[in-house]
């Protein structure tokens, strides 16, 4: 936790060896965790204990220093050396992987060195007559060893520093890949995590992660999250997985050891065959669908359909627990027992047998269908004949009316008010649909023809005998149709 984390001491200047008389400022990092607390310092060489209100302390004595803020643990010790030598090699207090390692040869006073040589494990590593610093970019454990520097003055004076041992610290250990389960079942999810840890001194260093398989396939892009989820895993995903961790500049990159994940497949069971229409009740000429399903089973499953007395009807391979086979047109000869099998690499498992019966279409159905087609035509002809009869009846009445009017006009004194004879409006009430009936059924239809009566209003239906002027003409043709019938029909009975 944050409260239990050790504080870290940093130096300014960053060297652990300085000339006597110089001052080094120590900073106890971690003070922000305890802003209202004092910082306690320990100088173990002298046994002194110093408290400061801030998190810094200036020192000029050699020895080992530690700090503590509030209730935190004591920090790791920092050893300083204030040298009285005329020539020293200065190295940083700590150096981590990926850092630029800086070494500095220092001559006390203002005399300038003409040449500086750096020795690493008794080999000349670097020589310069211009710079007194040695920079090693992107330090690593390969740079561990014993260092020394030699300086040359203009009067052929030679200075040799003491030996300094440098060990480059690991920025973070090799990451370890972990999985929530190592033998998942097909169709389940697996969470992967890439675990590593930064040292307290570099806890704010941003790290990036990547997940991949040993066969070269990347599972994720480079990002800041140390976790990755495989939403659905299948048997073909079995294999070795790794993760990688690196710094933002990629100066330090490390990869985990391989982790094997073996995906378990669930064998198929509970194989069932069903039909559509249900119950195996098929109708000749229509489609029959055979449905094969399993209650358990994962991965790619091969479904096959069979008829008991013949070869395989077909097969499908798909990642599903259900598959269908369509027989577009079923015949009476197709009746019989059917079954299916399912196999997802553990061997085929057979369903029970479903008996399919096929109902043939009757001859009456065909004849009725033809009669229905003819019936529509017969109904139309019947209406046409009725219409012509009505029209003839109206024309005859109109002719009689006109003859009566002509006779009336020849005698002015006997002239009566004339009325305009409007064209007859015929309303037909069609019967919707086609209905197939047996012989003896009657067809109902009605035709009404209307004319305006006196005063321009529609009169009450009457016969011509009741109104000699024929102001309203009403005629109808009716036949009876059963209550449960509708539409235009034609019976085989000619009288109908």
C-alpha positions as MATLAB code, in Angstrom:
seq = 'XXXXXXXXXXXXXXXXXXXXXXXXXXXXXXXXXXXXXXXXXXXXXXXXXXXXXXXXXXXXXXXXXXXXXXXXXXXXXXXXXXXXXXXXXXXXXXXXXXXXXXXXXXXXXXXXXXXXXXXXXXXXXXXXXXXXXXXXXXXXXXXXXXXXXXXXXXXXXXXXXXXXXXXXXXXXXXXXXXXXXXXXXXXXXXXXXXXXXXXXXXXXXXXXXXXXXXXXXXXXXXXXXXXXXXXXXXXXXXXXXXXXXXXXXXXXXXXXXXXXXXXXXXXXXXXXXXXXXXXXXXXXXXXXXXXXXXXXXXXXXXXXXXXXXXXXXXXXXXXXXXXXXXXXXXXXXXXXXXXXXXXXXXXXXXXXXXXXXXXXXXXXXXXXXXXXXXXXXXXXXXXXXXXXXXXXXXXXXXXXXXXXXXXXXXXXXXXXXXXXXXXXXXXXXXXXXXXXXXXXXXXXXXXXXXXXXXXXXXXXXXXXXXXXXXXXXXXXXXXXXXXXXXXXXXXXXXXX';
ca = [
       0.000    0.000    0.000;
       1.001    3.646   -0.385;
       1.363    4.140    3.377;
       3.688    1.131    3.667;
       5.911    2.078    0.732;
       9.490    3.007    1.533;
      10.663    6.535    0.814;
      13.574    6.940   -1.603;
      16.560    9.277   -1.178;
      17.834   11.231   -4.173;
      21.075   13.265   -4.362;
      22.012   16.611   -5.830;
      24.612   16.498   -7.315;
      23.947   12.829   -8.116;
      27.426   11.532   -7.134;
      28.165    9.345   -4.150;
      31.783   10.627   -4.063;
      32.521   14.345   -3.828;
      35.393   16.491   -2.647;
      35.664   17.309    0.973;
      34.088   20.698    1.619;
      31.354   20.200   -0.938;
      27.687   20.023    0.106;
      25.209   17.378   -1.012;
      21.440   17.923   -0.758;
      19.419   14.836    0.178;
      15.711   14.636   -0.704;
      13.391   12.144    0.988;
      10.944   11.260   -1.783;
       7.621   10.064   -0.413;
       7.042   13.176    1.648;
       3.857   13.888   -0.376;
       2.295   10.830    1.228;
       2.557   12.472    4.646;
       2.268   16.217    3.981;
       1.631   17.195    7.602;
       4.406   15.055    9.056;
       8.029   15.874    9.794;
      10.893   13.992    8.152;
      13.289   12.084   10.367;
      16.890   11.534    9.205;
      19.409    9.077   10.556;
      23.168    9.406   10.173;
      24.196    5.912   11.161;
      27.935    6.597   11.125;
      27.633    9.173   13.891;
      24.427    7.912   15.455;
      22.764   11.278   14.967;
      19.031   11.695   14.396;
      17.824   14.849   12.690;
      14.249   16.035   12.120;
      13.288   18.520    9.434;
       9.997   20.220    8.585;
      10.617   19.684    4.891;
      11.872   16.644    3.015;
      15.430   17.902    2.289;
      18.656   17.834    4.238;
      22.086   19.309    3.345;
      25.043   17.181    4.456;
      28.831   17.451    4.310;
      29.937   14.380    6.286;
      30.742   10.952    4.981;
      28.547    8.113    6.112;
      25.266    6.299    5.590;
      22.010    8.234    5.560;
      18.394    7.048    5.824;
      15.076    8.882    6.093;
      11.559    8.285    7.334;
       8.342   10.237    6.801;
       5.509    9.861    9.278;
       4.845    6.201    9.983;
       6.574    4.980    6.832;
       9.359    2.378    6.915;
      12.932    3.620    6.813;
      14.362    4.187    3.360;
      17.224    2.188    1.932;
      20.608    3.643    3.004;
      22.679    6.031    0.863;
      26.440    5.987    1.441;
      28.307    9.243    0.762;
      32.058    9.780    0.700;
      33.660   13.207    1.031;
      37.185   12.648   -0.368;
      40.359   14.549    0.331;
      42.083   13.039   -2.733;
      43.164   15.405   -5.581;
      41.582   13.192   -8.250;
      38.323   11.224   -8.031;
      35.971    9.191  -10.192;
      32.359   10.209   -9.629;
      29.572    7.682  -10.231;
      25.802    8.040   -9.645;
      24.113    6.691   -6.536;
      21.914    4.401   -8.617;
      21.592    3.532  -12.281;
      18.798    1.438  -13.835;
      18.371   -0.406  -17.092;
      17.741    1.995  -19.923;
      19.327    4.953  -18.126;
      22.231    6.886  -19.547;
      25.177    6.034  -17.290;
      27.353    9.120  -16.675;
      30.885    8.819  -15.214;
      32.980   11.876  -14.408;
      36.736   12.240  -13.673;
      37.322   15.254  -11.398;
      40.556   17.097  -10.627;
      40.571   19.188   -7.480;
      41.257   22.845   -8.227;
      41.227   24.676  -11.533;
      43.933   22.770  -13.343;
      42.672   21.306  -16.611;
      43.460   17.758  -17.682;
      44.907   17.221  -21.161;
      43.738   13.641  -21.493;
      41.337   11.358  -19.667;
      41.197    7.582  -19.979;
      38.415    5.362  -18.583;
      39.308    1.813  -17.656;
      36.653   -0.900  -17.459;
      37.713   -4.256  -16.073;
      41.362   -3.369  -16.858;
      40.578   -2.449  -20.463;
      40.659    1.031  -21.918;
      37.035    1.876  -22.572;
      37.282    5.489  -23.617;
      39.954    8.191  -24.059;
      39.354   11.898  -24.694;
      41.309   15.124  -24.618;
      38.173   17.244  -24.661;
      35.559   15.773  -22.352;
      36.017   14.591  -18.821;
      32.678   12.738  -18.814;
      31.863    9.253  -20.115;
      28.290    8.632  -21.287;
      26.964    5.085  -21.757;
      23.446    5.290  -23.267;
      20.826    2.670  -22.420;
      22.803    0.974  -19.721;
      22.221   -2.698  -19.031;
      23.697   -5.492  -16.990;
      26.365   -5.824  -19.686;
      27.858   -2.612  -18.329;
      28.362   -4.018  -14.832;
      31.976   -4.064  -13.636;
      34.886   -2.186  -12.052;
      35.666    1.290  -13.344;
      38.662    3.587  -12.925;
      39.867    6.767  -14.638;
      43.355    8.151  -15.330;
      44.029   11.861  -15.914;
      47.054   13.529  -17.587;
      48.144   17.105  -16.961;
      50.337   19.321  -19.150;
      53.428   18.718  -16.968;
      53.143   14.979  -17.570;
      51.515   14.516  -14.193;
      49.349   11.401  -14.017;
      46.416   10.927  -11.654;
      44.660    7.660  -10.931;
      41.321    7.378   -9.217;
      40.227    4.645   -6.863;
      38.208    1.746   -8.279;
      34.461    1.990   -8.318;
      32.153   -0.995   -8.735;
      29.028   -0.254  -10.752;
      26.046   -2.564  -10.940;
      23.165   -1.551  -13.174;
      19.889   -2.236  -11.379;
      17.010   -4.016  -12.975;
      14.236   -1.582  -13.896;
      11.655   -4.345  -13.666;
      11.913   -8.134  -13.565;
      10.926  -10.397  -16.440;
       7.126  -10.280  -16.587;
       5.118  -13.339  -15.656;
       2.062  -14.284  -17.683;
      -0.873  -15.575  -15.669;
      -4.255  -16.923  -16.763;
      -7.486  -17.310  -14.835;
      -7.658  -20.927  -16.068;
      -5.105  -23.125  -17.853;
      -7.552  -25.721  -19.183;
     -10.653  -23.777  -20.187;
     -13.616  -25.373  -21.921;
     -14.517  -24.306  -25.429;
     -16.742  -21.267  -25.640;
     -15.605  -19.841  -22.287;
     -13.517  -16.700  -21.705;
      -9.947  -16.485  -20.400;
      -8.346  -13.476  -18.692;
      -4.585  -12.971  -19.085;
      -2.422  -10.725  -16.925;
       1.196   -9.650  -17.429;
       2.735   -9.082  -13.994;
       5.922   -7.214  -13.161;
       6.975   -4.497  -10.686;
       8.933   -1.258  -10.777;
      11.343   -0.321   -7.968;
      10.267    2.458   -5.597;
      12.843    4.815   -7.138;
      11.154    4.473  -10.554;
       7.566    3.844   -9.589;
       6.394    6.609  -11.938;
       7.995    5.054  -15.050;
       5.272    4.328  -17.653;
       5.230    0.736  -18.906;
       3.547   -0.738  -21.973;
       2.283   -4.294  -22.491;
       1.587   -6.636  -25.385;
       0.117  -10.160  -25.551;
       0.864  -12.699  -28.274;
       1.008  -16.399  -29.146;
       4.172  -18.337  -29.853;
       3.030  -18.929  -33.420;
       3.536  -15.209  -34.031;
      -0.049  -13.992  -33.788;
      -0.505  -10.824  -31.742;
      -3.507  -10.789  -29.434;
      -3.306   -7.091  -28.558;
      -1.666   -3.865  -29.597;
       0.897   -2.123  -27.419;
      -0.974   -0.367  -24.601;
      -0.784    0.577  -20.927;
      -3.076   -2.168  -19.641;
      -1.365   -5.240  -18.122;
      -4.525   -7.323  -18.670;
      -6.171   -8.863  -21.701;
      -9.343  -10.928  -22.127;
      -9.987  -13.644  -24.699;
     -13.820  -13.429  -24.872;
     -14.340  -16.860  -26.443;
     -11.668  -19.531  -26.720;
     -11.788  -22.638  -28.952;
      -9.785  -25.834  -29.231;
      -7.716  -24.419  -32.100;
      -6.591  -21.666  -29.705;
      -4.666  -24.205  -27.625;
      -0.931  -23.487  -27.462;
       1.731  -21.339  -25.825;
       1.131  -17.703  -24.936;
       3.512  -14.900  -23.913;
       3.410  -11.272  -22.889;
       5.915   -8.455  -23.188;
       6.676   -5.356  -21.108;
       8.661   -2.344  -22.264;
       9.331    1.290  -21.499;
       7.870    4.119  -23.541;
      11.105    4.577  -25.526;
      11.563    0.791  -25.814;
      14.957    1.156  -24.155;
      14.038   -1.788  -21.926;
      11.942   -4.682  -23.259;
      11.350   -8.011  -21.558;
       9.179  -11.017  -22.354;
       7.591  -13.659  -20.207;
       8.241  -17.365  -20.347;
       5.666  -19.281  -22.417;
       2.435  -20.287  -20.732;
       0.560  -23.277  -22.138;
      -3.216  -23.140  -22.400;
      -4.982  -26.357  -23.360;
      -8.606  -25.842  -24.365;
     -10.950  -28.702  -23.488;
     -13.739  -29.700  -25.881;
     -17.091  -30.974  -24.540;
     -18.281  -34.067  -26.458;
     -21.721  -33.953  -28.037;
     -24.613  -35.563  -26.183;
     -28.390  -35.520  -26.235;
     -28.724  -35.697  -30.027;
     -32.340  -35.106  -31.088;
     -34.073  -35.037  -34.477;
     -37.256  -33.025  -35.061;
     -39.335  -32.126  -38.111;
     -41.138  -29.110  -39.417;
     -44.128  -29.570  -39.743;
     -43.896  -31.116  -36.270;
     -44.555  -34.764  -35.529;
     -43.372  -35.912  -38.943;
     -46.770  -35.078  -40.492;
     -45.799  -33.948  -43.983;
     -48.028  -33.002  -46.923;
     -47.132  -34.211  -50.383;
     -45.662  -31.494  -52.570;
     -44.663  -29.260  -49.660;
     -41.330  -28.756  -47.833;
     -40.096  -30.960  -44.995;
     -37.356  -29.672  -42.662;
     -35.256  -32.099  -40.596;
     -33.773  -30.409  -37.499;
     -30.813  -32.008  -35.694;
     -29.759  -30.580  -32.311;
     -27.560  -31.466  -29.322;
     -27.992  -30.546  -25.668;
     -24.195  -30.399  -25.090;
     -21.157  -30.159  -27.304;
     -18.685  -27.446  -28.270;
     -16.610  -26.498  -31.273;
     -17.204  -27.401  -34.903;
     -19.860  -30.121  -35.086;
     -20.623  -32.239  -38.147;
     -24.335  -33.016  -38.502;
     -25.560  -35.700  -40.918;
     -29.067  -36.889  -41.792;
     -30.063  -40.421  -42.761;
     -33.062  -42.438  -43.860;
     -33.283  -45.952  -42.480;
     -33.531  -47.706  -45.823;
     -31.206  -45.532  -47.894;
     -27.894  -43.705  -47.877;
     -27.036  -40.388  -46.188;
     -29.252  -37.463  -47.145;
     -26.613  -34.791  -46.479;
     -24.306  -33.251  -43.885;
     -23.200  -29.865  -42.519;
     -20.232  -28.765  -40.382;
     -20.732  -25.636  -38.311;
     -20.000  -24.140  -34.898;
     -23.505  -24.557  -33.571;
     -25.642  -26.898  -31.491;
     -28.378  -27.007  -34.132;
     -28.549  -27.544  -37.893;
     -31.337  -27.981  -40.472;
     -31.724  -29.974  -43.665;
     -34.493  -29.007  -46.099;
     -36.304  -31.423  -48.424;
     -37.967  -28.921  -50.798;
     -40.674  -31.239  -52.187;
     -41.797  -34.252  -50.189;
     -43.485  -37.242  -51.862;
     -45.455  -40.190  -50.537;
     -42.499  -42.386  -51.437;
     -40.382  -40.434  -48.926;
     -42.342  -41.715  -45.948;
     -40.304  -43.718  -43.437;
     -37.913  -43.468  -40.500;
     -35.301  -40.691  -40.300;
     -32.444  -40.049  -37.862;
     -29.385  -37.802  -37.567;
     -25.882  -37.972  -36.078;
     -23.575  -35.331  -34.558;
     -19.791  -35.510  -34.176;
     -17.276  -32.946  -32.803;
     -14.182  -35.192  -33.110;
     -15.098  -37.623  -30.313;
     -17.088  -39.910  -32.644;
     -20.633  -39.680  -34.054;
     -23.602  -39.837  -31.689;
     -26.938  -40.939  -33.190;
     -30.399  -39.583  -32.443;
     -33.568  -41.585  -32.156;
     -35.745  -42.311  -35.192;
     -38.668  -40.125  -36.187;
     -41.327  -41.600  -38.479;
     -42.391  -39.318  -41.317;
     -45.823  -39.820  -42.857;
     -46.863  -38.074  -46.066;
     -50.507  -37.189  -46.702;
     -51.394  -37.164  -50.385;
     -53.732  -34.559  -51.956;
     -57.250  -36.019  -52.818;
     -58.843  -36.005  -56.304;
     -61.809  -33.976  -54.975;
     -59.413  -31.245  -54.020;
     -58.209  -31.008  -57.602;
     -61.685  -31.054  -59.115;
     -62.898  -28.470  -56.646;
     -59.976  -26.277  -57.522;
     -60.922  -26.445  -61.197;
     -64.592  -25.889  -60.378;
     -63.645  -22.882  -58.340;
     -61.755  -21.419  -61.277;
     -64.706  -22.002  -63.578;
     -67.059  -20.820  -60.856;
     -65.702  -17.331  -60.907;
     -66.402  -17.150  -64.631;
     -69.905  -18.587  -64.231;
     -70.733  -16.047  -61.539;
     -69.532  -13.264  -63.784;
     -71.684  -14.524  -66.684;
     -74.693  -14.785  -64.371;
     -74.299  -11.157  -63.304;
     -73.871  -10.055  -66.906;
     -77.084  -11.822  -67.974;
     -78.947  -10.284  -65.073;
     -77.630   -6.835  -65.959;
     -78.737   -7.197  -69.568;
     -82.185   -8.335  -68.427;
     -82.464   -5.314  -66.127;
     -81.298   -2.953  -68.843;
     -83.847   -4.442  -71.308;
     -86.591   -4.048  -68.699;
     -85.631   -0.404  -68.151;
     -85.496    0.329  -71.896;
     -88.910   -1.170  -72.414;
     -90.353    0.914  -69.571;
     -88.643    4.012  -70.908;
     -89.985    3.413  -74.424;
     -93.528    3.026  -73.012;
     -93.015    6.195  -71.041;
     -91.844    8.133  -74.098;
     -94.809    6.887  -76.144;
     -97.180    8.023  -73.403;
     -95.417   11.405  -73.306;
     -95.748   11.814  -77.055;
     -99.436   11.080  -76.943;
     -99.865   13.555  -74.101;
     -98.018   16.339  -75.970;
    -100.383   16.088  -78.972;
    -103.237   17.266  -76.714;
    -102.112   20.449  -74.946;
    -105.089   20.645  -72.683;
    -104.348   17.216  -71.330;
    -100.585   17.902  -70.944;
     -99.134   16.931  -67.607;
     -95.881   18.049  -66.037;
     -92.954   16.362  -67.653;
     -90.200   14.687  -65.734;
     -86.647   14.140  -66.986;
     -85.680   10.528  -67.354;
     -82.136   10.144  -65.944;
     -79.865    7.273  -66.991;
     -80.223    4.354  -64.695;
     -77.557    4.030  -61.992;
     -76.699    0.417  -61.521;
     -75.173   -0.748  -58.271;
     -73.607   -4.187  -58.215;
     -72.657   -5.782  -54.914;
     -69.824   -8.192  -55.667;
     -69.269  -11.211  -53.478;
     -65.618  -11.512  -52.360;
     -63.510  -14.602  -52.940;
     -64.213  -17.988  -54.465;
     -66.144  -20.623  -52.584;
     -66.416  -24.214  -53.693;
     -69.876  -25.683  -53.136;
     -71.611  -28.915  -53.716;
     -74.389  -29.342  -56.205;
     -77.699  -27.780  -55.246;
     -76.202  -24.704  -53.540;
     -77.621  -21.381  -54.633;
     -75.891  -18.142  -55.488;
     -77.064  -14.894  -53.971;
     -76.641  -11.634  -55.846;
     -78.651   -8.436  -56.153;
     -78.984   -5.676  -58.778;
     -80.762   -2.391  -58.096;
     -81.497    0.322  -60.657;
     -82.685    3.705  -59.398;
     -84.184    6.851  -61.015;
     -85.056   10.179  -59.460;
     -88.702   10.617  -58.571;
     -90.767   13.733  -58.477;
     -89.082   16.798  -57.079;
     -85.620   15.365  -57.798;
     -85.677   13.059  -54.750;
     -85.172    9.366  -54.737;
     -88.514    7.675  -54.395;
     -89.559    4.548  -52.605;
     -89.072    1.379  -54.685;
     -92.294    0.542  -56.546;
     -93.407   -1.470  -59.516;
     -94.328    0.207  -62.820;
     -97.923   -0.603  -62.143;
     -97.809    1.655  -59.075;
     -96.211    4.617  -60.886;
     -97.153    4.848  -64.552;
     -94.495    7.523  -65.169;
     -91.733    5.152  -64.073;
     -90.140    7.664  -61.741;
     -88.456    4.800  -59.895;
     -87.611    1.464  -61.382;
     -86.706   -1.401  -59.032;
     -85.778   -4.843  -60.115;
     -83.847   -7.602  -58.487;
     -82.624  -11.123  -59.016;
     -82.026  -13.139  -55.915;
     -80.910  -16.622  -55.200;
     -79.994  -18.248  -51.911;
     -76.425  -18.987  -50.693;
     -75.698  -20.895  -47.483;
     -74.760  -18.769  -44.441;
     -71.247  -20.116  -44.261;
     -70.409  -19.315  -47.892;
     -69.074  -16.208  -49.616;
     -67.832  -15.254  -53.052;
     -68.582  -16.150  -56.661;
     -69.340  -19.777  -57.188;
     -70.565  -22.092  -59.925;
     -72.361  -25.295  -59.251;
     -72.582  -28.240  -61.601;
     -76.346  -27.764  -61.523;
     -77.337  -25.940  -64.725;
     -80.577  -24.735  -63.194;
     -78.652  -22.883  -60.511;
];
